[in-house]
Amino acid sequence: MGLFDRIKRAFTGEDPIVKEESKQEEVVLEKYDKGMEKTRKNFSDRIADLFTGFRELDEEFYEDLEETLISADVGFNMTIALTDAIRDEIEAQNVYKGEDVKRVMIETMVKVYEDHEHENVILNENPDGPTVILFVGVNGVGKTTSVGKIGYQLKESGKKVIMAAADTFRAGAVEQLSVWGQRLDIPVVTGIDQGDPASVVFDAVKAAKEGNYDYLLVDTAGRLQTKANLMQELAKIKRIIERENPNGVQEVLLVLDATTGQNALIQAKQFNEATEITGLVLTKLDGTAKGGVILSIRYELDIPVKFIGLGEGANDLQPFNAEEYMFNLVKGVIEKK
């Protein structure tokens, strides 16, 4: 059953989940339910306020709808697209009662989102050598922690993993990744403090090939002094990997902090200008009400969200499931009928 059908069944009071879930699927559903609690409440409360005292569909309603979506961190461009689509669908269905308007609004949001949905959330793999994943992002977003958590999950799935501490410019970054390595029993290649990140990557690729590792996870420097410096450093690292490893780099994952809301979208645009980003990791979603930023990220950037942080545990950085995200975003609105 698709997301759109789940939403329609929920509005009619039917059980939106008709298949029997496996134990693992139930755990994932629970993580999404709990991890999106703040975002869901923020979104449903704002929509509820919009329909409090609903009288008629007029320009004031659509202006209030725009303000509601923007305040929920949906983003300006996505808000305009959603409002136009909702207006068109309301007119097409000729609805005017509050509950019918709400239903059309939610169903249209789901449809617009699905129209911009990426299917490829699976990590690309290298068939001819170690799969190399670069992690980029500004300091403080949880980049090094994300490297450790994804390393843990890959190891738990039976993969042989090695990590590289190439964020040599940030005090404590090398030590932080080394602690993760010790805790998870995953080797970490390090260099000297303030040393050349590219030399660390060279040593790491060599170790990954000689040790027949499946994955090499590279923690790169956060924002350098200018975008030009960032581009040059990442380009240098990529050249070394392409020279030393068959098929070069498989993924460049940008780590973003969900609690920063629209600033995360700005960072994504800036980094994507500096280097080709293949996927996004959105951390700390469980600690914020600004999870609506995923809607604007999805709408404005042709980059898939591959992982989202739904808790503090190593297993709480989950592969992104667009259907569960959207259902958990809007189900609070449905429950407030």
mmCIF file of C-alpha atoms in Angstrom, residues 2-327:
data_model
loop_
_atom_site.group_PDB
_atom_site.id
_atom_site.type_symbol
_atom_site.label_atom_id
_atom_site.label_comp_id
_atom_site.label_asym_id
_atom_site.label_seq_id
_atom_site.Cartn_x
_atom_site.Cartn_y
_atom_site.Cartn_z
ATOM 1 C CA GLY A 2 1.383 3.395 -1.033
ATOM 2 C CA LEU A 3 1.608 6.478 1.133
ATOM 3 C CA PHE A 4 -1.273 8.237 -0.618
ATOM 4 C CA ASP A 5 -3.589 5.274 0.055
ATOM 5 C CA ARG A 6 -2.458 5.153 3.713
ATOM 6 C CA ILE A 7 -3.380 8.834 4.121
ATOM 7 C CA LYS A 8 -6.794 8.370 2.478
ATOM 8 C CA ARG A 9 -7.583 5.358 4.690
ATOM 9 C CA ALA A 10 -6.514 7.288 7.785
ATOM 10 C CA PHE A 11 -8.889 10.143 6.950
ATOM 11 C CA THR A 12 -11.786 7.686 6.599
ATOM 12 C CA GLY A 13 -10.944 6.064 9.932
ATOM 13 C CA GLU A 14 -9.542 2.867 8.425
ATOM 14 C CA ASP A 15 -6.308 1.267 9.580
ATOM 15 C CA PRO A 16 -3.599 2.819 7.353
ATOM 16 C CA ILE A 17 -1.273 -0.162 7.846
ATOM 17 C CA VAL A 18 -2.865 -3.320 6.482
ATOM 18 C CA LYS A 19 0.105 -5.683 6.217
ATOM 19 C CA GLU A 20 1.602 -7.535 9.137
ATOM 20 C CA GLU A 21 4.922 -5.942 10.018
ATOM 21 C CA SER A 22 8.057 -7.924 10.810
ATOM 22 C CA LYS A 23 9.754 -7.296 14.151
ATOM 23 C CA GLN A 24 12.461 -5.242 12.452
ATOM 24 C CA GLU A 25 9.870 -3.165 10.576
ATOM 25 C CA GLU A 26 7.993 -2.551 13.830
ATOM 26 C CA VAL A 27 11.203 -1.216 15.400
ATOM 27 C CA VAL A 28 11.691 1.169 12.475
ATOM 28 C CA LEU A 29 8.072 2.373 12.695
ATOM 29 C CA GLU A 30 8.509 2.982 16.420
ATOM 30 C CA LYS A 31 11.731 4.928 15.855
ATOM 31 C CA TYR A 32 10.021 7.196 13.309
ATOM 32 C CA ASP A 33 7.016 7.662 15.571
ATOM 33 C CA LYS A 34 9.124 8.627 18.576
ATOM 34 C CA GLY A 35 11.888 10.460 16.718
ATOM 35 C CA MET A 36 9.474 12.745 14.861
ATOM 36 C CA GLU A 37 7.302 13.568 17.872
ATOM 37 C CA LYS A 38 8.414 17.213 18.196
ATOM 38 C CA THR A 39 8.211 17.908 14.475
ATOM 39 C CA ARG A 40 4.809 16.217 14.217
ATOM 40 C CA LYS A 41 3.388 18.178 17.149
ATOM 41 C CA ASN A 42 4.696 21.476 15.809
ATOM 42 C CA PHE A 43 3.232 20.809 12.371
ATOM 43 C CA SER A 44 -0.144 19.493 13.574
ATOM 44 C CA ASP A 45 -0.552 22.327 16.100
ATOM 45 C CA ARG A 46 0.052 24.943 13.406
ATOM 46 C CA ILE A 47 -2.415 23.320 10.999
ATOM 47 C CA ALA A 48 -4.971 22.998 13.833
ATOM 48 C CA ASP A 49 -4.600 26.722 14.548
ATOM 49 C CA LEU A 50 -5.157 27.439 10.861
ATOM 50 C CA PHE A 51 -8.508 25.639 10.931
ATOM 51 C CA THR A 52 -9.651 26.977 14.313
ATOM 52 C CA GLY A 53 -12.693 29.097 13.562
ATOM 53 C CA PHE A 54 -12.546 28.189 9.862
ATOM 54 C CA ARG A 55 -15.245 30.120 8.006
ATOM 55 C CA GLU A 56 -14.613 30.175 4.277
ATOM 56 C CA LEU A 57 -12.042 29.773 1.542
ATOM 57 C CA ASP A 58 -10.788 33.218 0.630
ATOM 58 C CA GLU A 59 -7.471 34.937 -0.025
ATOM 59 C CA GLU A 60 -6.961 35.463 3.691
ATOM 60 C CA PHE A 61 -7.103 31.681 4.230
ATOM 61 C CA TYR A 62 -4.428 31.050 1.593
ATOM 62 C CA GLU A 63 -2.240 33.817 3.033
ATOM 63 C CA ASP A 64 -2.599 32.225 6.481
ATOM 64 C CA LEU A 65 -1.768 28.835 4.945
ATOM 65 C CA GLU A 66 1.470 30.242 3.496
ATOM 66 C CA GLU A 67 2.433 31.724 6.863
ATOM 67 C CA THR A 68 1.665 28.414 8.574
ATOM 68 C CA LEU A 69 3.839 26.379 6.202
ATOM 69 C CA ILE A 70 6.746 28.830 6.358
ATOM 70 C CA SER A 71 6.603 28.897 10.168
ATOM 71 C CA ALA A 72 6.756 25.069 10.105
ATOM 72 C CA ASP A 73 10.132 25.306 8.290
ATOM 73 C CA VAL A 74 8.741 24.018 5.017
ATOM 74 C CA GLY A 75 10.653 26.772 3.187
ATOM 75 C CA PHE A 76 9.491 29.608 0.922
ATOM 76 C CA ASN A 77 9.708 27.932 -2.494
ATOM 77 C CA MET A 78 8.107 24.696 -1.304
ATOM 78 C CA THR A 79 5.404 26.727 0.463
ATOM 79 C CA ILE A 80 4.472 28.574 -2.738
ATOM 80 C CA ALA A 81 4.394 25.319 -4.727
ATOM 81 C CA LEU A 82 2.263 23.615 -2.078
ATOM 82 C CA THR A 83 -0.171 26.515 -1.722
ATOM 83 C CA ASP A 84 -0.703 26.737 -5.497
ATOM 84 C CA ALA A 85 -1.229 22.966 -5.758
ATOM 85 C CA ILE A 86 -3.629 22.939 -2.797
ATOM 86 C CA ARG A 87 -5.628 25.818 -4.261
ATOM 87 C CA ASP A 88 -5.909 24.045 -7.635
ATOM 88 C CA GLU A 89 -6.966 20.736 -6.050
ATOM 89 C CA ILE A 90 -9.565 22.380 -3.793
ATOM 90 C CA GLU A 91 -11.104 24.078 -6.827
ATOM 91 C CA ALA A 92 -10.971 20.842 -8.848
ATOM 92 C CA GLN A 93 -12.755 18.875 -6.116
ATOM 93 C CA ASN A 94 -15.093 21.777 -5.319
ATOM 94 C CA VAL A 95 -14.787 21.372 -1.540
ATOM 95 C CA TYR A 96 -15.538 24.095 0.986
ATOM 96 C CA LYS A 97 -16.055 22.458 4.400
ATOM 97 C CA GLY A 98 -13.157 22.670 6.847
ATOM 98 C CA GLU A 99 -12.535 18.926 7.203
ATOM 99 C CA ASP A 100 -12.707 18.390 3.446
ATOM 100 C CA VAL A 101 -10.303 21.268 2.875
ATOM 101 C CA LYS A 102 -7.908 19.789 5.441
ATOM 102 C CA ARG A 103 -8.090 16.368 3.775
ATOM 103 C CA VAL A 104 -7.374 17.799 0.321
ATOM 104 C CA MET A 105 -4.537 19.877 1.739
ATOM 105 C CA ILE A 106 -2.786 16.871 3.333
ATOM 106 C CA GLU A 107 -3.346 14.609 0.322
ATOM 107 C CA THR A 108 -1.945 17.307 -1.983
ATOM 108 C CA MET A 109 1.115 17.767 0.247
ATOM 109 C CA VAL A 110 1.786 14.046 0.008
ATOM 110 C CA LYS A 111 1.374 14.057 -3.769
ATOM 111 C CA VAL A 112 3.677 17.065 -4.277
ATOM 112 C CA TYR A 113 6.271 15.451 -2.037
ATOM 113 C CA GLU A 114 6.076 12.129 -3.867
ATOM 114 C CA ASP A 115 6.521 13.948 -7.186
ATOM 115 C CA HIS A 116 9.944 15.082 -5.921
ATOM 116 C CA GLU A 117 10.858 11.841 -4.154
ATOM 117 C CA HIS A 118 14.186 10.094 -4.690
ATOM 118 C CA GLU A 119 14.199 6.312 -4.601
ATOM 119 C CA ASN A 120 17.961 5.799 -4.253
ATOM 120 C CA VAL A 121 18.642 5.933 -0.521
ATOM 121 C CA ILE A 122 20.892 2.857 -0.641
ATOM 122 C CA LEU A 123 24.635 3.492 -0.367
ATOM 123 C CA ASN A 124 26.475 3.026 -3.650
ATOM 124 C CA GLU A 125 29.057 0.240 -3.520
ATOM 125 C CA ASN A 126 32.357 -0.334 -5.282
ATOM 126 C CA PRO A 127 32.457 -3.776 -6.960
ATOM 127 C CA ASP A 128 36.227 -3.631 -7.539
ATOM 128 C CA GLY A 129 37.658 -2.578 -4.188
ATOM 129 C CA PRO A 130 36.794 -0.826 -0.949
ATOM 130 C CA THR A 131 33.698 1.384 -1.043
ATOM 131 C CA VAL A 132 34.901 4.885 -0.109
ATOM 132 C CA ILE A 133 32.494 7.323 1.545
ATOM 133 C CA LEU A 134 33.486 10.923 2.285
ATOM 134 C CA PHE A 135 31.641 12.763 5.058
ATOM 135 C CA VAL A 136 31.550 16.564 4.788
ATOM 136 C CA GLY A 137 29.818 19.281 6.821
ATOM 137 C CA VAL A 138 30.421 22.249 9.099
ATOM 138 C CA ASN A 139 31.691 21.741 12.619
ATOM 139 C CA GLY A 140 29.097 20.857 15.230
ATOM 140 C CA VAL A 141 26.531 19.099 13.039
ATOM 141 C CA GLY A 142 27.413 15.594 14.243
ATOM 142 C CA LYS A 143 29.636 14.628 11.311
ATOM 143 C CA THR A 144 32.199 12.563 13.221
ATOM 144 C CA THR A 145 29.457 10.887 15.261
ATOM 145 C CA SER A 146 27.642 10.004 12.030
ATOM 146 C CA VAL A 147 30.809 8.361 10.685
ATOM 147 C CA GLY A 148 30.974 6.231 13.829
ATOM 148 C CA LYS A 149 27.287 5.288 13.774
ATOM 149 C CA ILE A 150 27.261 4.322 10.100
ATOM 150 C CA GLY A 151 30.488 2.405 10.641
ATOM 151 C CA TYR A 152 28.812 0.509 13.471
ATOM 152 C CA GLN A 153 25.780 -0.367 11.341
ATOM 153 C CA LEU A 154 27.915 -1.555 8.435
ATOM 154 C CA LYS A 155 29.975 -3.724 10.754
ATOM 155 C CA GLU A 156 26.811 -5.167 12.332
ATOM 156 C CA SER A 157 25.628 -6.116 8.833
ATOM 157 C CA GLY A 158 28.794 -8.180 8.347
ATOM 158 C CA LYS A 159 30.948 -5.661 6.473
ATOM 159 C CA LYS A 160 34.646 -5.118 7.168
ATOM 160 C CA VAL A 161 35.069 -1.403 7.942
ATOM 161 C CA ILE A 162 37.995 0.980 8.385
ATOM 162 C CA MET A 163 37.787 4.713 9.149
ATOM 163 C CA ALA A 164 40.058 7.678 8.373
ATOM 164 C CA ALA A 165 40.389 10.722 10.659
ATOM 165 C CA ALA A 166 41.089 13.315 7.946
ATOM 166 C CA ASP A 167 39.550 16.221 9.894
ATOM 167 C CA THR A 168 43.016 17.181 11.096
ATOM 168 C CA PHE A 169 42.239 20.893 11.555
ATOM 169 C CA ARG A 170 39.576 20.600 14.261
ATOM 170 C CA ALA A 171 40.800 20.113 17.801
ATOM 171 C CA GLY A 172 39.552 16.818 19.158
ATOM 172 C CA ALA A 173 38.160 15.445 15.876
ATOM 173 C CA VAL A 174 40.872 12.811 15.499
ATOM 174 C CA GLU A 175 40.555 11.799 19.135
ATOM 175 C CA GLN A 176 36.765 11.640 18.858
ATOM 176 C CA LEU A 177 36.863 9.277 15.876
ATOM 177 C CA SER A 178 39.590 7.213 17.561
ATOM 178 C CA VAL A 179 37.313 6.742 20.575
ATOM 179 C CA TRP A 180 34.537 5.536 18.264
ATOM 180 C CA GLY A 181 36.998 3.135 16.668
ATOM 181 C CA GLN A 182 38.077 1.707 20.013
ATOM 182 C CA ARG A 183 34.487 1.354 21.174
ATOM 183 C CA LEU A 184 33.400 -0.412 17.982
ATOM 184 C CA ASP A 185 36.624 -2.334 17.369
ATOM 185 C CA ILE A 186 37.033 -0.591 13.995
ATOM 186 C CA PRO A 187 40.558 0.502 12.961
ATOM 187 C CA VAL A 188 41.115 4.245 12.468
ATOM 188 C CA VAL A 189 43.890 5.721 10.301
ATOM 189 C CA THR A 190 45.212 8.988 11.761
ATOM 190 C CA GLY A 191 47.872 11.572 10.973
ATOM 191 C CA ILE A 192 49.567 14.433 12.777
ATOM 192 C CA ASP A 193 47.620 17.313 14.296
ATOM 193 C CA GLN A 194 47.111 20.130 11.733
ATOM 194 C CA GLY A 195 48.654 17.803 9.147
ATOM 195 C CA ASP A 196 47.699 17.253 5.517
ATOM 196 C CA PRO A 197 44.285 15.507 5.330
ATOM 197 C CA ALA A 198 45.166 14.102 1.910
ATOM 198 C CA SER A 199 48.130 12.176 3.349
ATOM 199 C CA VAL A 200 45.799 10.565 5.915
ATOM 200 C CA VAL A 201 43.452 9.555 3.094
ATOM 201 C CA PHE A 202 46.351 8.124 1.066
ATOM 202 C CA ASP A 203 47.403 5.947 4.018
ATOM 203 C CA ALA A 204 43.792 4.932 4.659
ATOM 204 C CA VAL A 205 43.148 3.834 1.060
ATOM 205 C CA LYS A 206 46.371 1.821 1.119
ATOM 206 C CA ALA A 207 45.347 0.145 4.404
ATOM 207 C CA ALA A 208 41.825 -0.534 3.110
ATOM 208 C CA LYS A 209 43.135 -2.246 -0.028
ATOM 209 C CA GLU A 210 45.840 -4.254 1.748
ATOM 210 C CA GLY A 211 43.398 -5.372 4.450
ATOM 211 C CA ASN A 212 40.610 -6.233 1.970
ATOM 212 C CA TYR A 213 38.161 -3.921 3.728
ATOM 213 C CA ASP A 214 34.654 -3.501 2.326
ATOM 214 C CA TYR A 215 34.207 0.121 3.422
ATOM 215 C CA LEU A 216 36.466 3.098 4.063
ATOM 216 C CA LEU A 217 34.670 5.954 5.859
ATOM 217 C CA VAL A 218 36.518 9.281 5.677
ATOM 218 C CA ASP A 219 35.834 12.077 8.172
ATOM 219 C CA THR A 220 36.909 15.226 6.286
ATOM 220 C CA ALA A 221 37.542 18.751 7.567
ATOM 221 C CA GLY A 222 34.591 20.976 8.366
ATOM 222 C CA ARG A 223 34.197 24.341 6.694
ATOM 223 C CA LEU A 224 37.621 25.687 5.779
ATOM 224 C CA GLN A 225 38.323 29.415 5.528
ATOM 225 C CA THR A 226 36.692 29.885 2.119
ATOM 226 C CA LYS A 227 34.609 27.870 -0.315
ATOM 227 C CA ALA A 228 37.637 27.825 -2.637
ATOM 228 C CA ASN A 229 39.761 26.212 0.081
ATOM 229 C CA LEU A 230 37.059 23.641 0.736
ATOM 230 C CA MET A 231 36.765 22.808 -2.964
ATOM 231 C CA GLN A 232 40.535 22.491 -3.365
ATOM 232 C CA GLU A 233 40.925 20.254 -0.316
ATOM 233 C CA LEU A 234 38.095 17.911 -1.315
ATOM 234 C CA ALA A 235 39.308 17.838 -4.918
ATOM 235 C CA LYS A 236 42.795 16.861 -3.721
ATOM 236 C CA ILE A 237 41.363 14.080 -1.554
ATOM 237 C CA LYS A 238 39.231 12.811 -4.436
ATOM 238 C CA ARG A 239 42.213 12.789 -6.829
ATOM 239 C CA ILE A 240 44.209 10.632 -4.431
ATOM 240 C CA ILE A 241 41.329 8.187 -3.981
ATOM 241 C CA GLU A 242 40.690 7.996 -7.746
ATOM 242 C CA ARG A 243 44.383 7.331 -8.344
ATOM 243 C CA GLU A 244 44.705 4.672 -5.648
ATOM 244 C CA ASN A 245 41.277 2.996 -5.620
ATOM 245 C CA PRO A 246 39.317 1.444 -8.508
ATOM 246 C CA ASN A 247 36.207 3.558 -9.272
ATOM 247 C CA GLY A 248 37.309 6.323 -6.883
ATOM 248 C CA VAL A 249 34.737 7.701 -4.418
ATOM 249 C CA GLN A 250 31.293 6.081 -4.212
ATOM 250 C CA GLU A 251 29.541 8.590 -1.932
ATOM 251 C CA VAL A 252 30.014 12.155 -0.675
ATOM 252 C CA LEU A 253 27.584 12.522 2.222
ATOM 253 C CA LEU A 254 26.813 15.983 3.592
ATOM 254 C CA VAL A 255 25.905 15.944 7.288
ATOM 255 C CA LEU A 256 23.347 18.583 8.356
ATOM 256 C CA ASP A 257 21.877 19.473 11.747
ATOM 257 C CA ALA A 258 18.051 19.396 11.613
ATOM 258 C CA THR A 259 17.812 21.776 14.578
ATOM 259 C CA THR A 260 19.144 24.602 12.365
ATOM 260 C CA GLY A 261 16.048 24.478 10.142
ATOM 261 C CA GLN A 262 16.415 26.510 6.957
ATOM 262 C CA ASN A 263 20.114 27.095 7.672
ATOM 263 C CA ALA A 264 20.582 23.407 6.858
ATOM 264 C CA LEU A 265 19.159 24.055 3.387
ATOM 265 C CA ILE A 266 21.544 26.991 2.925
ATOM 266 C CA GLN A 267 24.503 24.820 3.951
ATOM 267 C CA ALA A 268 23.401 22.102 1.529
ATOM 268 C CA LYS A 269 23.312 24.595 -1.346
ATOM 269 C CA GLN A 270 26.758 25.989 -0.442
ATOM 270 C CA PHE A 271 28.422 22.592 -0.138
ATOM 271 C CA ASN A 272 26.798 21.362 -3.329
ATOM 272 C CA GLU A 273 28.367 24.312 -5.134
ATOM 273 C CA ALA A 274 31.776 23.368 -3.720
ATOM 274 C CA THR A 275 31.636 19.650 -4.451
ATOM 275 C CA GLU A 276 29.195 17.114 -5.869
ATOM 276 C CA ILE A 277 27.096 15.824 -2.960
ATOM 277 C CA THR A 278 25.554 12.386 -3.499
ATOM 278 C CA GLY A 279 23.462 12.174 -0.322
ATOM 279 C CA LEU A 280 22.458 13.904 2.898
ATOM 280 C CA VAL A 281 22.608 12.830 6.533
ATOM 281 C CA LEU A 282 20.186 14.842 8.677
ATOM 282 C CA THR A 283 21.074 14.541 12.365
ATOM 283 C CA LYS A 284 19.179 15.408 15.569
ATOM 284 C CA LEU A 285 15.708 15.232 14.016
ATOM 285 C CA ASP A 286 14.403 13.829 17.296
ATOM 286 C CA GLY A 287 15.527 16.955 19.166
ATOM 287 C CA THR A 288 13.803 19.570 17.038
ATOM 288 C CA ALA A 289 10.419 20.741 15.783
ATOM 289 C CA LYS A 290 12.043 21.891 12.515
ATOM 290 C CA GLY A 291 11.885 18.589 10.645
ATOM 291 C CA GLY A 292 9.769 20.242 7.965
ATOM 292 C CA VAL A 293 13.056 21.374 6.442
ATOM 293 C CA ILE A 294 13.241 17.970 4.723
ATOM 294 C CA LEU A 295 10.335 19.094 2.528
ATOM 295 C CA SER A 296 12.237 22.143 1.267
ATOM 296 C CA ILE A 297 15.479 20.163 0.898
ATOM 297 C CA ARG A 298 13.641 17.579 -1.193
ATOM 298 C CA TYR A 299 11.947 20.234 -3.308
ATOM 299 C CA GLU A 300 14.935 22.495 -3.995
ATOM 300 C CA LEU A 301 17.870 20.091 -4.257
ATOM 301 C CA ASP A 302 18.289 17.055 -6.475
ATOM 302 C CA ILE A 303 20.032 15.206 -3.619
ATOM 303 C CA PRO A 304 18.525 12.275 -1.699
ATOM 304 C CA VAL A 305 18.340 12.239 2.104
ATOM 305 C CA LYS A 306 20.014 8.906 2.959
ATOM 306 C CA PHE A 307 20.051 8.900 6.783
ATOM 307 C CA ILE A 308 18.168 10.745 9.523
ATOM 308 C CA GLY A 309 18.933 10.882 13.233
ATOM 309 C CA LEU A 310 15.977 9.706 15.319
ATOM 310 C CA GLY A 311 17.767 9.343 18.666
ATOM 311 C CA GLU A 312 21.103 9.191 20.450
ATOM 312 C CA GLY A 313 21.834 5.472 20.048
ATOM 313 C CA ALA A 314 24.094 3.988 17.381
ATOM 314 C CA ASN A 315 21.040 2.339 15.779
ATOM 315 C CA ASP A 316 19.005 5.545 15.801
ATOM 316 C CA LEU A 317 20.690 6.987 12.716
ATOM 317 C CA GLN A 318 18.237 5.335 10.349
ATOM 318 C CA PRO A 319 18.230 4.950 6.563
ATOM 319 C CA PHE A 320 15.724 7.533 5.351
ATOM 320 C CA ASN A 321 12.267 6.194 4.600
ATOM 321 C CA ALA A 322 10.311 8.886 2.742
ATOM 322 C CA GLU A 323 6.947 7.200 3.271
ATOM 323 C CA GLU A 324 7.368 6.886 7.041
ATOM 324 C CA TYR A 325 8.654 10.442 7.262
ATOM 325 C CA MET A 326 5.647 11.920 5.458
ATOM 326 C CA PHE A 327 3.112 9.716 7.238
#
